Amino acid sequence: MQIKKIAFCLGVCALLAACGGDGSTAATPGQSVAQTQPLPSGSTYIATASFGDTIKVQLDAPSAGDVTITFVNSQFGLSGSITSPYSTSSSGRYSAYDFTASGAPDVLTNGASGIVFVFNIAADGTGNGTLNGTFGDVPNVKAGSGTLTGQVTGSNNGVTTVAGLAGTYSFIKLSGDYTSAGTATGDQDADTGQIKINADGTFRACPSAAYSDTCMDDEDPSLADTGTIAVDADQTDYPGAFDLTLNGLMYGRLFASTANGAITLMLDQAGTNSDGTYRTGSWVLQSASTLVSGTDDGEFYCEEPTLGNDDVATGDISSVYTTISGTTLGFISDSTLAFNTSFSAVNSSSTPTPVAINGLMSTTYTNTNQTQSAMMLLPISSNAIAYLDEPAGDGFFVQGLCLRTVAPPPPP
């Protein structure tokens, strides 16, 4: 196992031109409006895909039993929409495997039938919901070949002001560099940590650490990772969206869900590096809490991108059934979960360095190469756990998602 710091440098490694997708409609400083216009807790969700795009997911559209995905903004040339019938399981998991495209580029139209979308929704009594799923074998239009696979986090609601975001959040993040042609370069940025957002929209991020008012960037100890959040000016295309500026640079577009008494944030990170390549990816953030053994017990179906030779994503999905029972995680092999901990991305080398962070879980396990791999997990609802996994034990991570296969019991 080799947890290594490749390029976190929250705001200084990549010179980001704008937030979300290719940035063509992003707000610029001074354009921010007073309030967001979030979706009205219906069957439409605005969502981020972990490879770095923003999509809209509509259930029962255009007809009952269909799901339609519209590509709102993309670094990979995706546009138009795709539609498929969906099926549901007893646990509430939705599956769609028979997509057709409309108003889309030829590459997407021709490859739509191979796309897979598996997801669930955790909604509360008010109708506020968080959508979590896996989006696989999506054609890479910009590259002209190959496919994309990633996790989807979405919201059908939100908050109207930056003050509504105030709080401390635990997060996982993963992004990577791509050439101008849309192919991955292998340079990657993976980490966990905490962030505190103030009522005025200012914030401080603490990579590889629990939040403190004095934390610094783990790659550059002279740098405090601070920034501001403002309402995005384009509430038509991006309902409920905020613009996040980090260390003086536009960094990403942020969405919120307030389902089930907690706030889940999803950040579409995208922009151009100083060398002409671009970085794209996503963050998932959850209201910080102290995890307790037993709360997340159950059976899960976990999915993540498949890696081929030299850690190149194939576009396919690797999946495994697993269970959580107390401190035992049955992934590829049984391992011990450490609650309210993660691993330091900058201090770990051949052996991971634990760090205490509420809201996260961490473990190591023996992978199929018979070497040790690391996982960092972030519960984001009663039915879903987002995670970072190091499949080959070589320091290269993928973002995955575990969905319950059996509905959890009702609360006492």
PDB file of C-alpha atoms in Angstrom, residues 291-297 324-328 337-342 356-362:
ATOM      1  CA  LEU A 291     -20.024   8.185  13.704  1.00  0.00           C
ATOM      2  CA  VAL A 292     -21.104   5.361  16.018  1.00  0.00           C
ATOM      3  CA  SER A 293     -20.463   1.672  15.396  1.00  0.00           C
ATOM      4  CA  GLY A 294     -23.672  -0.098  14.364  1.00  0.00           C
ATOM      5  CA  THR A 295     -25.421   2.872  12.759  1.00  0.00           C
ATOM      6  CA  ASP A 296     -24.413   1.884   9.219  1.00  0.00           C
ATOM      7  CA  ASP A 297     -24.678  -1.895   9.667  1.00  0.00           C
ATOM      8  CA  ILE A 324     -20.849  -3.675   7.524  1.00  0.00           C
ATOM      9  CA  SER A 325     -21.184  -5.230  10.955  1.00  0.00           C
ATOM     10  CA  GLY A 326     -19.887  -3.102  13.787  1.00  0.00           C
ATOM     11  CA  THR A 327     -16.238  -2.478  13.015  1.00  0.00           C
ATOM     12  CA  THR A 328     -16.009  -5.192  10.330  1.00  0.00           C
ATOM     13  CA  LEU A 337     -13.201  -0.132  10.192  1.00  0.00           C
ATOM     14  CA  ALA A 338     -11.830   2.738  12.247  1.00  0.00           C
ATOM     15  CA  PHE A 339     -14.620   5.217  12.957  1.00  0.00           C
ATOM     16  CA  ASN A 340     -14.051   8.987  12.834  1.00  0.00           C
ATOM     17  CA  THR A 341     -10.636   8.556  11.208  1.00  0.00           C
ATOM     18  CA  SER A 342      -9.065   8.919   7.783  1.00  0.00           C
ATOM     19  CA  ALA A 356      -8.821  11.728  13.487  1.00  0.00           C
ATOM     20  CA  ILE A 357     -11.679  13.280  11.472  1.00  0.00           C
ATOM     21  CA  ASN A 358     -15.291  12.981  12.622  1.00  0.00           C
ATOM     22  CA  GLY A 359     -17.745  11.741  10.016  1.00  0.00           C
ATOM     23  CA  LEU A 360     -15.264   9.541   8.137  1.00  0.00           C
ATOM     24  CA  MET A 361     -14.302   5.865   8.364  1.00  0.00           C
ATOM     25  CA  SER A 362     -11.065   4.270   7.181  1.00  0.00           C
TER      26      SER A 362
END
